[in-house]
Each structure stands twice: as C-alpha cells, then as structure tokens.
mmCIF file of C-alpha atoms and ligand atoms in Angstrom:
data_model
loop_
_atom_site.group_PDB
_atom_site.id
_atom_site.type_symbol
_atom_site.label_atom_id
_atom_site.label_comp_id
_atom_site.label_asym_id
_atom_site.label_seq_id
_atom_site.Cartn_x
_atom_site.Cartn_y
_atom_site.Cartn_z
ATOM 1 C CA MET A 1 21.413 12.769 0.203
ATOM 2 C CA ASP A 2 21.581 14.372 3.651
ATOM 3 C CA TYR A 3 20.420 17.960 4.159
ATOM 4 C CA LYS A 4 22.688 20.570 5.698
ATOM 5 C CA GLU A 5 21.602 21.811 9.115
ATOM 6 C CA GLU A 6 20.891 25.316 7.797
ATOM 7 C CA ASP A 7 18.379 23.833 5.362
ATOM 8 C CA TYR A 8 16.322 21.979 7.984
ATOM 9 C CA LEU A 9 12.620 22.829 7.979
ATOM 10 C CA GLN A 10 10.314 22.814 10.981
ATOM 11 C CA LEU A 11 8.925 19.348 11.622
ATOM 12 C CA SER A 12 5.606 20.781 12.813
ATOM 13 C CA GLY A 13 5.130 22.217 9.305
ATOM 14 C CA ILE A 14 4.102 18.759 8.066
ATOM 15 C CA GLN A 15 0.681 19.091 9.688
ATOM 16 C CA HIS A 16 0.204 22.565 8.151
ATOM 17 C CA PHE A 17 1.400 21.397 4.744
ATOM 18 C CA LEU A 18 -0.985 18.426 4.640
ATOM 19 C CA PHE A 19 -3.867 20.581 5.933
ATOM 20 C CA CYS A 20 -3.257 23.273 3.284
ATOM 21 C CA ARG A 21 -0.065 24.028 1.370
ATOM 22 C CA ARG A 22 -0.919 27.737 1.353
ATOM 23 C CA GLN A 23 -1.294 27.756 5.149
ATOM 24 C CA TRP A 24 2.138 26.135 5.449
ATOM 25 C CA ALA A 25 3.657 28.728 3.103
ATOM 26 C CA LEU A 26 2.050 31.652 4.968
ATOM 27 C CA ILE A 27 3.404 30.380 8.279
ATOM 28 C CA HIS A 28 6.769 28.959 7.274
ATOM 29 C CA LEU A 29 7.683 31.013 4.206
ATOM 30 C CA GLU A 30 6.048 34.315 5.012
ATOM 31 C CA GLN A 31 6.128 33.913 8.821
ATOM 32 C CA GLN A 32 2.543 35.032 9.268
ATOM 33 C CA TRP A 33 0.464 33.762 12.116
ATOM 34 C CA VAL A 34 -2.924 34.822 13.396
ATOM 35 C CA GLU A 35 -3.890 33.604 16.822
ATOM 36 C CA ASN A 36 -7.448 32.531 17.213
ATOM 37 C CA VAL A 37 -9.181 30.509 19.841
ATOM 38 C CA HIS A 38 -8.016 27.258 18.227
ATOM 39 C CA THR A 39 -4.334 28.094 18.202
ATOM 40 C CA ILE A 40 -4.402 29.574 21.711
ATOM 41 C CA ASP A 41 -6.122 26.441 23.078
ATOM 42 C CA GLY A 42 -3.560 24.332 21.297
ATOM 43 C CA MET A 43 -0.659 26.380 22.636
ATOM 44 C CA LEU A 44 -1.920 26.126 26.223
ATOM 45 C CA MET A 45 -2.210 22.386 25.830
ATOM 46 C CA HIS A 46 1.309 22.244 24.415
ATOM 47 C CA GLU A 47 2.628 24.367 27.278
ATOM 48 C CA ARG A 48 1.274 21.792 29.705
ATOM 49 C CA ALA A 49 2.949 19.027 27.720
ATOM 50 C CA HIS A 50 6.147 21.102 27.486
ATOM 51 C CA ASP A 51 6.561 21.669 31.207
ATOM 52 C CA PRO A 52 10.334 21.586 31.423
ATOM 53 C CA ASP A 53 10.365 19.543 34.616
ATOM 54 C CA ALA A 54 10.986 16.933 32.172
ATOM 55 C CA ALA A 55 11.867 13.294 32.840
ATOM 56 C CA VAL A 56 9.492 11.270 34.984
ATOM 57 C CA ARG A 57 10.005 7.587 35.753
ATOM 58 C CA ARG A 58 7.278 5.203 36.801
ATOM 59 C CA GLY A 59 8.537 1.632 36.937
ATOM 60 C CA ASP A 60 9.320 0.467 33.416
ATOM 61 C CA LEU A 61 8.144 3.737 31.860
ATOM 62 C CA LEU A 62 10.276 6.846 31.512
ATOM 63 C CA SER A 63 8.592 9.986 30.081
ATOM 64 C CA VAL A 64 10.638 12.846 28.651
ATOM 65 C CA ARG A 65 8.949 16.116 27.700
ATOM 66 C CA ALA A 66 9.853 18.631 25.003
ATOM 67 C CA LEU A 67 12.551 16.454 23.482
ATOM 68 C CA LYS A 68 14.371 18.128 20.583
ATOM 69 C CA VAL A 69 14.751 15.943 17.498
ATOM 70 C CA HIS A 70 16.170 16.250 13.993
ATOM 71 C CA SER A 71 16.839 14.246 10.867
ATOM 72 C CA ALA A 72 19.519 14.968 8.253
ATOM 73 C CA LYS A 73 17.845 12.505 5.856
ATOM 74 C CA LEU A 74 14.517 14.356 6.002
ATOM 75 C CA GLY A 75 16.009 17.813 6.576
ATOM 76 C CA LEU A 76 13.764 18.434 9.572
ATOM 77 C CA SER A 77 14.105 19.574 13.146
ATOM 78 C CA GLY A 78 11.541 20.038 15.876
ATOM 79 C CA GLU A 79 10.378 18.973 19.264
ATOM 80 C CA CYS A 80 8.355 15.992 20.527
ATOM 81 C CA ASP A 81 5.685 16.825 23.104
ATOM 82 C CA VAL A 82 6.466 13.662 25.041
ATOM 83 C CA VAL A 83 8.657 10.672 24.315
ATOM 84 C CA GLU A 84 7.974 7.675 26.497
ATOM 85 C CA PHE A 85 10.739 5.125 26.856
ATOM 86 C CA HIS A 86 9.348 1.661 27.543
ATOM 87 C CA ARG A 87 11.721 -0.785 29.209
ATOM 88 C CA THR A 88 11.946 -3.815 26.958
ATOM 89 C CA LEU A 89 14.441 -6.449 25.803
ATOM 90 C CA ASP A 90 14.657 -5.093 22.234
ATOM 91 C CA GLY A 91 15.228 -1.468 23.230
ATOM 92 C CA ILE A 92 18.341 0.708 23.264
ATOM 93 C CA GLU A 93 20.705 1.785 26.023
ATOM 94 C CA LEU A 94 20.157 5.168 27.656
ATOM 95 C CA ALA A 95 22.789 7.145 29.541
ATOM 96 C CA LYS A 96 22.655 6.598 33.311
ATOM 97 C CA ARG A 97 19.687 4.192 33.042
ATOM 98 C CA GLU A 98 19.796 0.488 33.590
ATOM 99 C CA GLY A 99 18.206 -1.821 31.050
ATOM 100 C CA LEU A 100 17.053 -1.320 27.456
ATOM 101 C CA TRP A 101 14.392 1.198 26.453
ATOM 102 C CA LEU A 102 12.218 1.647 23.383
ATOM 103 C CA PRO A 103 11.110 5.189 22.414
ATOM 104 C CA TYR A 104 7.394 5.822 21.913
ATOM 105 C CA PRO A 105 6.458 9.388 20.809
ATOM 106 C CA VAL A 106 3.197 10.914 22.044
ATOM 107 C CA GLU A 107 1.806 14.090 20.473
ATOM 108 C CA TYR A 108 -0.866 16.209 22.185
ATOM 109 C CA LYS A 109 -3.588 17.736 20.048
ATOM 110 C CA LYS A 110 -6.477 19.949 20.916
ATOM 111 C CA GLY A 111 -9.873 18.979 19.525
ATOM 112 C CA LYS A 112 -10.833 15.588 18.229
ATOM 113 C CA PRO A 113 -9.274 13.097 15.812
ATOM 114 C CA LYS A 114 -9.160 14.420 12.239
ATOM 115 C CA GLN A 115 -10.247 12.840 8.979
ATOM 116 C CA GLY A 116 -6.912 13.544 7.341
ATOM 117 C CA SER A 117 -3.531 12.000 8.037
ATOM 118 C CA GLU A 118 -1.694 15.202 9.027
ATOM 119 C CA ASP A 119 -1.435 14.392 12.742
ATOM 120 C CA ALA A 120 -0.294 10.819 12.090
ATOM 121 C CA ALA A 121 2.286 12.061 9.562
ATOM 122 C CA GLN A 122 3.710 14.584 12.032
ATOM 123 C CA LEU A 123 4.011 11.899 14.710
ATOM 124 C CA CYS A 124 5.596 9.489 12.227
ATOM 125 C CA ALA A 125 8.162 12.165 11.263
ATOM 126 C CA GLN A 126 9.065 12.495 14.959
ATOM 127 C CA ALA A 127 9.554 8.727 15.127
ATOM 128 C CA MET A 128 11.729 8.792 11.991
ATOM 129 C CA CYS A 129 13.915 11.494 13.598
ATOM 130 C CA LEU A 130 14.222 9.443 16.795
ATOM 131 C CA GLU A 131 15.124 6.339 14.784
ATOM 132 C CA GLU A 132 17.893 8.214 12.980
ATOM 133 C CA MET A 133 19.214 9.806 16.191
ATOM 134 C CA LEU A 134 19.041 6.713 18.386
ATOM 135 C CA CYS A 135 19.635 3.962 15.778
ATOM 136 C CA CYS A 136 16.504 2.009 16.568
ATOM 137 C CA ASP A 137 13.194 0.956 15.004
ATOM 138 C CA ILE A 138 9.946 2.434 16.306
ATOM 139 C CA ALA A 139 6.790 0.596 15.299
ATOM 140 C CA GLU A 140 4.178 2.895 16.826
ATOM 141 C CA GLY A 141 3.353 5.975 18.861
ATOM 142 C CA ALA A 142 0.192 7.743 20.026
ATOM 143 C CA LEU A 143 -1.861 10.892 19.487
ATOM 144 C CA PHE A 144 -3.657 12.292 22.527
ATOM 145 C CA TYR A 145 -6.734 14.396 21.762
ATOM 146 C CA GLY A 146 -7.899 17.015 24.266
ATOM 147 C CA GLU A 147 -11.579 16.858 23.369
ATOM 148 C CA ASN A 148 -12.178 13.200 24.154
ATOM 149 C CA ARG A 149 -9.037 12.874 26.313
ATOM 150 C CA ARG A 150 -8.132 9.622 24.609
ATOM 151 C CA ARG A 151 -5.027 8.176 23.085
ATOM 152 C CA GLU A 152 -5.034 6.842 19.564
ATOM 153 C CA VAL A 153 -2.280 4.419 18.679
ATOM 154 C CA VAL A 154 -0.611 5.156 15.316
ATOM 155 C CA ALA A 155 1.291 2.382 13.523
ATOM 156 C CA PHE A 156 4.254 3.683 11.520
ATOM 157 C CA THR A 157 3.513 1.701 8.375
ATOM 158 C CA SER A 158 5.602 1.873 5.210
ATOM 159 C CA SER A 159 2.846 3.874 3.483
ATOM 160 C CA LEU A 160 2.758 6.452 6.312
ATOM 161 C CA ARG A 161 6.567 6.732 6.153
ATOM 162 C CA GLU A 162 6.341 7.204 2.382
ATOM 163 C CA LEU A 163 3.771 9.975 2.893
ATOM 164 C CA VAL A 164 6.202 11.710 5.279
ATOM 165 C CA ARG A 165 9.113 11.422 2.806
ATOM 166 C CA ASP A 166 7.019 12.684 -0.150
ATOM 167 C CA THR A 167 5.540 15.551 1.876
ATOM 168 C CA VAL A 168 8.886 16.701 3.218
ATOM 169 C CA ARG A 169 10.473 16.523 -0.252
ATOM 170 C CA GLU A 170 7.683 18.761 -1.590
ATOM 171 C CA MET A 171 8.077 21.162 1.363
ATOM 172 C CA HIS A 172 11.787 21.543 0.584
ATOM 173 C CA THR A 173 11.036 22.170 -3.101
ATOM 174 C CA LEU A 174 8.463 24.906 -2.324
ATOM 175 C CA PHE A 175 10.741 26.408 0.307
ATOM 176 C CA GLU A 176 13.661 26.611 -2.135
ATOM 177 C CA ARG A 177 11.404 28.260 -4.718
ATOM 178 C CA GLY A 178 9.931 30.591 -2.053
ATOM 179 C CA TYR A 179 6.546 29.883 -3.575
ATOM 180 C CA THR A 180 3.230 30.534 -1.760
ATOM 181 C CA PRO A 181 0.417 28.566 -3.449
ATOM 182 C CA LYS A 182 -2.686 30.538 -4.443
ATOM 183 C CA VAL A 183 -5.952 30.412 -2.481
ATOM 184 C CA LYS A 184 -8.197 27.465 -3.200
ATOM 185 C CA PRO A 185 -11.064 27.741 -0.681
ATOM 186 C CA THR A 186 -12.168 24.414 0.791
ATOM 187 C CA LYS A 187 -14.147 23.261 3.819
ATOM 188 C CA ALA A 188 -10.866 23.287 5.740
ATOM 189 C CA CYS A 189 -10.854 27.116 5.571
ATOM 190 C CA ASN A 190 -13.557 27.256 8.293
ATOM 191 C CA ALA A 191 -11.152 25.741 10.818
ATOM 192 C CA CYS A 192 -8.094 27.637 9.585
ATOM 193 C CA SER A 193 -6.398 30.089 11.950
ATOM 194 C CA LEU A 194 -5.215 32.158 8.991
ATOM 195 C CA LYS A 195 -8.519 32.606 7.214
ATOM 196 C CA GLU A 196 -8.799 36.350 7.990
ATOM 197 C CA LEU A 197 -5.371 36.844 6.533
ATOM 198 C CA CYS A 198 -5.847 34.531 3.620
ATOM 199 C CA VAL A 199 -9.353 35.900 2.844
ATOM 200 C CA PRO A 200 -10.791 32.995 0.884
ATOM 201 C CA LYS A 201 -14.343 34.370 1.324
ATOM 202 C CA LEU A 202 -13.428 37.725 -0.138
ATOM 203 C CA LEU A 203 -11.786 36.050 -3.094
ATOM 204 C CA LYS A 204 -14.830 33.841 -3.492
ATOM 205 C CA GLN A 205 -17.093 36.914 -3.480
ATOM 206 C CA GLN A 206 -14.863 38.629 -6.002
ATOM 207 C CA SER A 207 -15.116 35.677 -8.282
ATOM 208 C CA VAL A 208 -18.915 35.516 -7.835
ATOM 209 C CA SER A 209 -19.335 39.243 -8.522
ATOM 210 C CA GLY A 210 -16.952 38.909 -11.449
ATOM 211 C CA TYR A 211 -19.076 36.054 -12.709
ATOM 212 C CA LEU A 212 -22.294 38.109 -12.352
ATOM 213 C CA ARG A 213 -20.704 41.106 -14.053
ATOM 214 C CA LYS A 214 -19.624 38.958 -16.947
ATOM 215 C CA GLU A 215 -23.090 37.451 -17.194
ATOM 216 C CA MET A 216 -24.679 40.924 -17.273
ATOM 217 C CA GLU A 217 -22.173 42.174 -19.831
ATOM 218 C CA GLY A 218 -23.038 39.112 -21.912
ATOM 219 C CA GLU A 219 -26.769 39.937 -21.742
ATOM 220 C CA ALA A 220 -26.175 43.548 -22.766
ATOM 221 C CA GLU A 221 -24.293 42.513 -25.899
HETATM 222 S S1 SF4 B 1 -7.980 30.028 4.686
HETATM 223 FE FE1 SF4 B 1 -8.140 28.158 3.450
HETATM 224 S S2 SF4 B 1 -6.818 28.485 1.636
HETATM 225 FE FE2 SF4 B 1 -6.278 30.012 3.196
HETATM 226 S S3 SF4 B 1 -4.575 29.124 4.299
HETATM 227 FE FE3 SF4 B 1 -6.414 28.595 5.436
HETATM 228 S S4 SF4 B 1 -7.072 26.610 4.676
HETATM 229 FE FE4 SF4 B 1 -5.573 27.441 3.209
#
C-alpha cells in the first residue's frame, strides 16, 4: 500500500526513533526541540553540506547537495545531504548529462561512528527513496563523520532494508495513535539533546525516593 503525501513522515526521524522512541515522539509528535552544543554543531555541519550552490562536477563524479527525496511506499520525505552520481555503465540517464550515472548518497554526521544502526538506517532510507524516484538499484552509500573526518561505506543489505521498513511502519503506527512513549532512562540519555525536557534524572530520583519512602514505611509497620 502506498501512503498519501499528507501522511509522509520526516525521513530524518528514523535516526531519532532508533536512538529513542520517546525522543522521536517529543520531536516529531510534540514538536519539541532543545538546542544544545551537539545539535548546534550538527546543524552547522549540515549547513555546510547544504550550501545551495549545489551541483559540482569533477570528471566522472557529479555531486548534488540538499537533494529532496520521498517514498510513497515508505511514507517518508526528506533531504539528502549529498548525493553523488558516479558515471558508470549500469547507471541511469540524467537530464542534460551525457552518459549513465549511479546515485550514491552521503550523509554528514557530527561526532564519531555510533554503536547503533540509526545512521546506517537513515542513509539506507534515503537510498530507498532514490531507488523509488529514479527506478534504479543502489548497493551502497557512505556516512561521513566530523570527528575523525572519515567516510564509512554502508552496504544496503536486505537486513538493513528490513530494519528501515519495520522502523518506518512502527513510526506510522505511533504517529497515527499520537502516542509518546514513557521515559525509560538509559545510557543514551547522557547524549540526548532533549534530556532537560524529558527529565529522566528527576524521574529516576523520584523513583529512588519513592523506593526509600516505601522501605521506611515498611520498617515502621
Ligand atoms: S532523555 Fe533519554 S528517555 Fe528522554 S528522550 Fe532522551 S534518550 Fe529518550
């Protein structure tokens, strides 16, 4: 089933959703956003990648910045930081360009590579949008990390594609229900830009003090 355009969700929400479902809901359902040093760094890096002087050609490589993408199958829309088009025999035709070109999405991230698969899933979703829009197959793309200034190649395997489909399906379900999951503090909270808003520590303290109060009440009985 294809989604209607008005039901498309933001593609970038995949990384939030896989990091923490509550963070995704606060940002995408409740529209809350707290800027901290992490998000500002990330935005500056994205602004550099999103310089609208857009298409640059160097030989058999054409780079396009801030390319808007969407998928009716996934019900997503968003923007790719950079899509490189590599000139190759098994590529696709592009308007006003000679030869055949294969798209290769590149996503810029602040910091260093993460343990989780959220960045790879976001990139894979971009590739799946490009495949649907351009009728082609994209085998891989790359994540560029600001901290070590290195590119990591990401293969768009069937299991990564399945993760994207499952995640997006769940995002649509929560969005339709308008449901914000409850706080479950984890190590990820330390790096979360919404922690002041979400107050996991406070809730933790409440539960500890509640626990102590209960213990004391138990002793008094
Ligand atoms: S502070 Fe923790 S629980 Fe709250 S949104 Fe962030 S990661 Fe999720």
